Amino acid sequence: MNSEATHVLSRRTADVVKASLRRRHAAERRFRLYGLVSIGAGILMLVILLVSIFGQGYRAFSQTYVALDISFDPAVIDPDGRRSQEALASADYGALLKRALGELFPEVTDRQDKRALHRMISAGAPYAVRDELLAHPELMGGSARIWVAAGAEVDMLEKGYIDRNADEAGRRMKDRELAWVDRLKAEGRLKRQFNVKFFTAGDSRDPEQAGIGGALMGSFYTVLVTLVLSLPIGVAAAIYLEEFAPRNHWVDFIEVNINNLAAVPSIVFGLLGLAVFINFFGVPRSSPLIGGLVLTLMTLPVIIIAARSALKAVPPSIREAAMGVGASPMQTVFHHVVPLAMPGMLTGAIIGMSRALGESAPLLMIGMVAFIVDIPHGIFDPATVLPVQIYLWADSPERGFVERTSAAILVLLAFLILMNGTAVYLRKRFERRW
């Protein structure tokens, strides 16, 4: 082959290589573009979700209150004159509220209008008056201005959920009720303030009285039971399987099943807990104890896998050095390997607890979906948890529960972010590079 033919062949090869490079570079640019579009779409969906939840939920952190001049008439509160705590606690404070409303709006005489007027204050308002009298017994026989929670419709009106300009026939509040609200506002008897009760009260049929206090305590006790059971059992199982177990088919069989259990749907653990703990062992339903037992079954594989990964990350030279200076296998593991792997173990445990905190499906199967008003004071008391409380409120048709559902989701997200942030901090704080 002469030199001219060789030159022509080299030029063709260079052209082919250049064309191939252009195609590969274009493919890389497309791949990067697809990745950026995917990430952007994910972030956009997340922002839309958060904005939607926050837009609906932040108003639940405030509550509308109405000021009424209550006359503590002894003839109504304690006609027998006993002045005992039992008599004061069981008095008809609703009558005092109705009397105060009647004095404020004397022109309202029709029975139907009176019912509408009485709905302007919450059904839980008598308890606020009772608590005020029990806290200040000197009020007996006198009068005082007391702020009580407004009814759900007044609260929705003040938060902008009811359109004043809509036709009266299609509006939830009539013109006369709007006039009463305007009059209260003009007299300085209406205000909105931070809703402390949302965090301290239990569930209620009335949205203005409903809170997440019971669900928070139920979640606390349930996660506490889960942590106490799953952390030592999971860490012990991981240490044995990683450091002491012989390499045979049985151990391989156990490891494969642990990995498979980590991917089993959570509702299966609920069915297992229903069959074993409730139907066989008779553990009471709707208690943090049964919830913690079921979530322990679900969390154990996660903790075992994370703990084994942390133990594997410890270099073999640490074990060899400990054995070289005469340490026993037990001393090598518990004096050197486990302390170095502990940050990774704790990170896995926190992630497992955050997953348990957000679970609802297995708890629905063991009866933690019941309507429970009282706040639990132990692991044996009837309770619900925050995800299940959200599920219950999301099924309620009242407009007031819509904002409380979103607010409860915000609280749950805050706890999950806090727990995952703690896990990231621990990993960064105690991480060691070998």
XYZ file of C-alpha atoms in Angstrom:
434
model
C 0.000 0.000 0.000
C 1.453 3.316 -1.069
C 1.688 6.389 1.176
C -1.311 8.166 -0.421
C -3.623 5.231 0.254
C -2.386 5.016 3.855
C -3.077 8.720 4.312
C -6.607 8.384 2.946
C -7.300 5.435 5.269
C -6.024 7.392 8.268
C -8.313 10.318 7.414
C -11.325 8.003 7.151
C -10.473 6.392 10.514
C -10.115 9.833 12.102
C -13.494 10.866 10.666
C -15.130 7.722 12.032
C -13.589 8.313 15.464
C -14.681 11.980 15.428
C -18.248 10.996 14.474
C -18.284 8.362 17.221
C -17.010 10.901 19.762
C -19.735 13.351 18.795
C -22.386 10.645 19.276
C -20.961 9.607 22.648
C -20.701 13.185 23.846
C -24.279 13.832 22.716
C -25.427 10.696 24.556
C -23.673 11.881 27.722
C -25.303 15.307 27.462
C -28.731 13.682 26.986
C -28.129 11.429 29.998
C -27.186 14.413 32.164
C -30.237 16.302 30.904
C -32.516 13.362 31.715
C -31.012 13.164 35.193
C -31.465 16.891 35.805
C -35.046 16.748 34.542
C -35.785 13.799 36.840
C -34.269 15.526 39.859
C -36.077 18.748 39.033
C -39.386 16.921 38.663
C -38.853 15.209 42.010
C -38.000 18.480 43.752
C -40.983 20.198 42.107
C -43.372 17.474 43.296
C -41.888 17.686 46.800
C -42.284 21.468 46.863
C -45.881 21.209 45.634
C -46.637 18.616 48.314
C -45.075 20.668 51.115
C -46.692 23.911 49.967
C -50.075 22.184 49.722
C -49.799 20.648 53.192
C -48.415 23.805 54.791
C -51.009 25.995 53.032
C -53.831 23.949 54.541
C -52.266 23.074 57.879
C -50.679 26.221 59.271
C -54.055 27.739 60.164
C -54.742 24.881 62.565
C -52.020 26.269 64.822
C -54.361 29.168 65.689
C -57.863 29.137 67.159
C -60.634 31.740 67.351
C -61.894 32.670 70.809
C -64.990 34.569 71.972
C -65.129 36.691 75.142
C -68.283 36.289 77.244
C -69.216 37.942 80.521
C -70.078 34.986 82.708
C -72.122 35.492 85.838
C -71.307 32.704 88.306
C -74.758 32.420 89.789
C -74.720 30.100 92.849
C -78.354 29.209 92.184
C -77.285 27.581 88.918
C -73.858 26.246 89.872
C -74.498 24.954 93.366
C -78.168 25.256 94.353
C -77.650 23.051 97.428
C -74.857 25.262 98.750
C -72.406 22.385 99.309
C -69.437 24.154 97.629
C -67.685 20.798 97.180
C -65.321 20.091 94.277
C -67.662 17.400 92.994
C -70.631 19.790 92.958
C -68.635 22.535 91.247
C -67.196 20.114 88.672
C -70.604 18.705 87.692
C -72.549 21.991 87.520
C -74.466 23.112 84.414
C -71.993 25.638 82.988
C -73.705 25.464 79.599
C -76.649 27.331 81.151
C -74.303 30.135 82.229
C -72.928 30.399 78.675
C -76.414 30.511 77.168
C -77.404 33.188 79.647
C -74.320 35.252 78.741
C -75.095 34.951 75.039
C -78.718 35.897 75.693
C -77.643 39.051 77.536
C -75.280 39.909 74.690
C -77.933 39.396 71.994
C -81.289 40.115 73.704
C -83.029 40.563 70.357
C -82.592 36.843 69.555
C -85.795 35.217 70.802
C -86.709 32.674 68.135
C -85.846 29.113 69.093
C -84.083 28.344 65.804
C -82.069 31.561 66.023
C -81.085 30.710 69.589
C -79.743 27.362 68.439
C -77.677 29.116 65.775
C -76.458 31.602 68.377
C -75.404 28.834 70.775
C -73.441 27.133 67.962
C -71.177 30.179 67.801
C -69.257 28.839 70.785
C -67.605 25.452 71.017
C -69.257 22.466 72.667
C -66.234 22.362 74.952
C -66.713 25.925 76.203
C -68.471 24.809 79.454
C -65.281 22.971 80.466
C -63.285 26.198 80.100
C -65.752 28.007 82.394
C -65.641 25.136 84.887
C -61.834 25.134 84.955
C -61.809 28.895 85.520
C -64.132 28.578 88.523
C -62.208 25.637 89.983
C -58.981 27.621 89.630
C -60.548 30.773 91.142
C -63.317 29.799 93.623
C -63.613 33.444 94.689
C -65.520 34.056 91.438
C -68.588 32.354 92.943
C -71.349 34.930 93.121
C -69.505 37.391 90.890
C -68.854 37.725 87.195
C -65.820 37.657 84.914
C -64.994 37.928 81.235
C -63.801 34.534 79.975
C -62.415 33.680 76.563
C -63.910 30.435 75.272
C -63.265 28.631 71.995
C -65.512 29.694 69.132
C -67.613 27.229 67.220
C -66.248 25.507 64.136
C -68.182 27.737 61.711
C -66.968 30.979 63.329
C -63.411 29.637 63.326
C -63.663 28.708 59.648
C -65.081 32.165 58.842
C -62.219 33.932 60.617
C -59.661 31.747 58.815
C -61.110 32.609 55.412
C -62.655 29.256 54.532
C -66.176 30.715 54.252
C -66.814 33.259 51.498
C -68.841 36.183 52.801
C -69.727 37.303 49.284
C -71.250 33.978 48.289
C -74.999 33.565 47.993
C -76.623 32.956 51.376
C -78.367 29.818 50.172
C -75.033 28.190 49.328
C -73.110 29.580 52.297
C -72.616 27.646 55.531
C -73.353 30.728 57.652
C -76.460 32.830 57.252
C -76.487 36.623 57.103
C -77.711 36.919 60.683
C -74.790 34.817 61.912
C -72.339 36.989 59.975
C -73.900 40.036 61.627
C -73.400 38.462 65.089
C -69.746 37.758 64.283
C -69.226 41.324 63.042
C -70.793 42.663 66.208
C -68.546 40.546 68.419
C -65.536 41.706 66.448
C -66.568 45.358 66.693
C -66.877 45.020 70.489
C -63.441 43.416 70.773
C -64.878 40.065 71.823
C -63.276 38.031 69.045
C -59.600 37.136 68.637
C -57.289 34.479 67.228
C -54.347 33.129 69.182
C -51.929 30.211 69.179
C -53.794 26.932 69.564
C -52.078 25.298 72.538
C -54.905 22.802 72.825
C -53.983 21.305 69.466
C -50.823 19.889 71.077
C -52.263 19.024 74.506
C -55.803 17.707 73.898
C -56.912 14.292 72.778
C -59.221 13.421 69.919
C -62.738 14.855 69.738
C -65.812 14.784 67.509
C -65.661 18.601 67.382
C -62.745 19.858 65.262
C -62.130 22.912 67.446
C -61.649 20.598 70.448
C -59.540 17.945 68.701
C -55.799 17.746 69.351
C -52.846 15.468 68.818
C -51.797 15.229 72.476
C -53.116 11.682 72.852
C -51.577 10.556 69.566
C -48.207 12.082 70.493
C -48.119 10.259 73.831
C -49.280 7.035 72.139
C -46.501 7.382 69.560
C -43.976 8.058 72.328
C -44.879 4.936 74.321
C -45.093 2.790 71.175
C -41.679 3.889 69.890
C -40.269 3.475 73.415
C -41.416 -0.161 73.554
C -40.045 -0.702 70.047
C -36.672 0.800 70.947
C -36.318 -1.123 74.215
C -37.050 -4.440 72.493
C -35.548 -4.084 69.033
C -32.230 -2.360 69.769
C -30.665 -4.935 72.165
C -32.123 -7.910 70.297
C -31.079 -6.573 66.896
C -27.554 -5.622 67.979
C -27.037 -8.945 69.768
C -28.222 -10.882 66.710
C -25.937 -8.872 64.427
C -22.904 -9.417 66.677
C -23.486 -13.150 66.842
C -24.089 -13.569 63.115
C -21.127 -11.397 62.127
C -18.537 -12.329 64.745
C -19.314 -15.715 66.284
C -21.671 -17.742 64.063
C -20.123 -20.635 62.121
C -20.275 -20.449 58.341
C -22.770 -23.165 57.371
C -26.065 -23.562 55.528
C -28.199 -22.775 58.573
C -26.521 -19.422 59.098
C -26.843 -18.653 55.380
C -30.520 -19.589 55.565
C -31.065 -17.223 58.519
C -29.198 -14.360 56.812
C -31.221 -14.730 53.609
C -34.485 -14.677 55.560
C -33.460 -11.596 57.547
C -32.745 -9.786 54.287
C -36.089 -10.925 52.889
C -37.974 -9.819 56.020
C -36.662 -6.280 55.546
C -38.613 -6.106 52.263
C -41.872 -7.667 53.494
C -44.863 -5.232 53.395
C -45.546 -3.792 56.817
C -49.175 -4.886 56.883
C -47.986 -8.512 56.970
C -46.373 -7.789 60.340
C -49.733 -6.410 61.489
C -51.453 -9.648 60.530
C -48.728 -11.600 62.325
C -49.129 -9.493 65.465
C -52.918 -9.908 65.327
C -52.616 -13.697 65.092
C -49.799 -14.228 67.600
C -49.851 -11.455 70.186
C -53.598 -10.723 70.363
C -55.352 -13.958 69.418
C -52.812 -16.374 70.985
C -51.161 -14.504 73.867
C -54.117 -12.213 74.640
C -52.206 -8.914 74.668
C -54.775 -6.051 74.966
C -55.709 -4.291 71.730
C -55.087 -0.618 71.016
C -52.263 -0.375 73.554
C -48.711 0.904 72.968
C -47.465 -2.512 74.150
C -49.011 -4.421 71.242
C -48.055 -1.623 68.853
C -44.462 -1.738 70.053
C -44.319 -5.540 69.730
C -45.549 -5.430 66.130
C -43.204 -2.583 65.170
C -40.338 -4.493 66.815
C -40.913 -7.366 64.399
C -40.872 -4.894 61.512
C -37.820 -2.955 62.701
C -35.581 -5.859 63.747
C -34.373 -6.772 60.203
C -33.442 -3.129 59.513
C -31.419 -2.861 62.731
C -29.713 -6.235 62.209
C -28.678 -5.379 58.642
C -27.409 -1.914 59.636
C -25.513 -3.295 62.651
C -23.853 -6.013 60.567
C -22.774 -3.438 57.989
C -21.240 -1.339 60.771
C -19.382 -4.370 62.151
C -18.113 -5.277 58.673
C -16.764 -1.754 58.254
C -14.341 -2.251 61.175
C -10.983 -3.304 59.605
C -9.759 -6.862 60.350
C -6.478 -5.366 61.569
C -8.294 -4.157 64.730
C -9.322 -7.714 65.538
C -5.904 -9.112 64.645
C -4.111 -6.538 66.825
C -6.379 -7.304 69.789
C -5.895 -11.034 69.370
C -2.163 -10.469 68.997
C -1.856 -8.942 72.470
C -3.747 -11.830 74.056
C -7.382 -10.674 74.053
C -10.037 -13.370 73.909
C -12.577 -13.340 71.031
C -15.198 -11.949 73.433
C -12.838 -9.185 74.619
C -11.856 -8.404 71.020
C -15.472 -7.934 69.974
C -16.877 -6.066 72.983
C -13.774 -4.008 73.883
C -12.648 -2.996 70.388
C -14.988 -3.888 67.504
C -18.401 -2.985 68.970
C -17.352 0.485 70.297
C -15.967 1.360 66.875
C -19.133 0.102 65.143
C -21.552 1.710 67.624
C -22.113 4.987 65.634
C -23.215 2.963 62.601
C -25.433 0.787 64.791
C -27.097 3.829 66.371
C -27.637 5.382 62.949
C -29.403 2.240 61.759
C -31.480 2.113 64.944
C -32.609 5.733 64.558
C -33.569 5.166 60.927
C -35.500 2.067 62.005
C -37.287 4.074 64.729
C -38.188 6.829 62.275
C -39.702 4.209 59.964
C -41.658 2.775 62.908
C -42.898 6.261 63.855
C -44.358 6.803 60.387
C -46.046 3.399 60.027
C -49.811 3.066 60.151
C -50.777 -0.085 58.210
C -49.658 -2.699 60.807
C -51.194 -0.655 63.641
C -54.558 -0.532 61.874
C -54.595 -4.338 61.944
C -54.193 -4.507 65.742
C -56.981 -2.072 66.617
C -55.084 1.171 67.194
C -57.604 2.890 64.917
C -60.174 3.230 67.711
C -61.589 6.629 68.728
C -59.736 7.409 71.972
C -60.252 10.717 73.759
C -58.090 10.202 76.871
C -54.344 10.713 76.835
C -52.493 7.446 77.662
C -50.293 7.355 80.762
C -48.587 4.013 80.188
C -47.944 1.215 77.726
C -51.117 -0.658 78.780
C -53.583 2.234 78.314
C -55.710 2.437 75.141
C -53.946 4.708 72.686
C -53.519 5.667 69.085
C -50.490 6.979 67.203
C -49.906 10.000 65.037
C -50.129 8.323 61.572
C -53.368 6.575 62.562
C -54.756 9.858 63.962
C -54.044 11.450 60.578
C -55.833 8.560 58.889
C -58.893 9.036 61.130
C -59.091 12.797 60.584
C -58.586 12.471 56.823
C -61.785 10.414 56.747
C -63.834 13.099 58.564
C -66.042 15.301 56.367
C -65.895 18.473 58.537
C -63.790 21.296 57.118
C -62.081 21.813 60.464
C -60.553 18.345 60.340
C -58.990 19.037 56.920
C -56.657 21.673 58.325
C -55.968 19.565 61.408
C -55.020 16.637 59.176
C -52.475 18.787 57.349
C -51.187 20.234 60.633
C -50.730 16.748 62.088
C -48.824 15.741 58.927
C -46.546 18.758 59.441
C -45.864 17.676 63.029
C -45.138 14.104 61.909
C -42.802 15.352 59.150
C -41.004 17.527 61.689
C -40.378 14.519 63.947
C -39.179 12.377 61.011
C -36.835 15.118 59.783
C -35.528 15.554 63.334
C -34.828 11.833 63.740
C -33.191 11.468 60.322
C -31.173 14.639 60.949
C -29.976 13.148 64.234
C -28.892 9.999 62.385
C -26.959 12.063 59.820
C -25.319 14.116 62.599
C -24.245 11.001 64.504
C -22.807 9.478 61.346
C -20.863 12.636 60.512
C -19.814 13.260 64.123
C -18.452 9.795 64.915
C -17.553 8.585 61.432
C -14.035 7.180 61.119
C -12.129 6.646 57.895
C -9.744 3.723 57.931
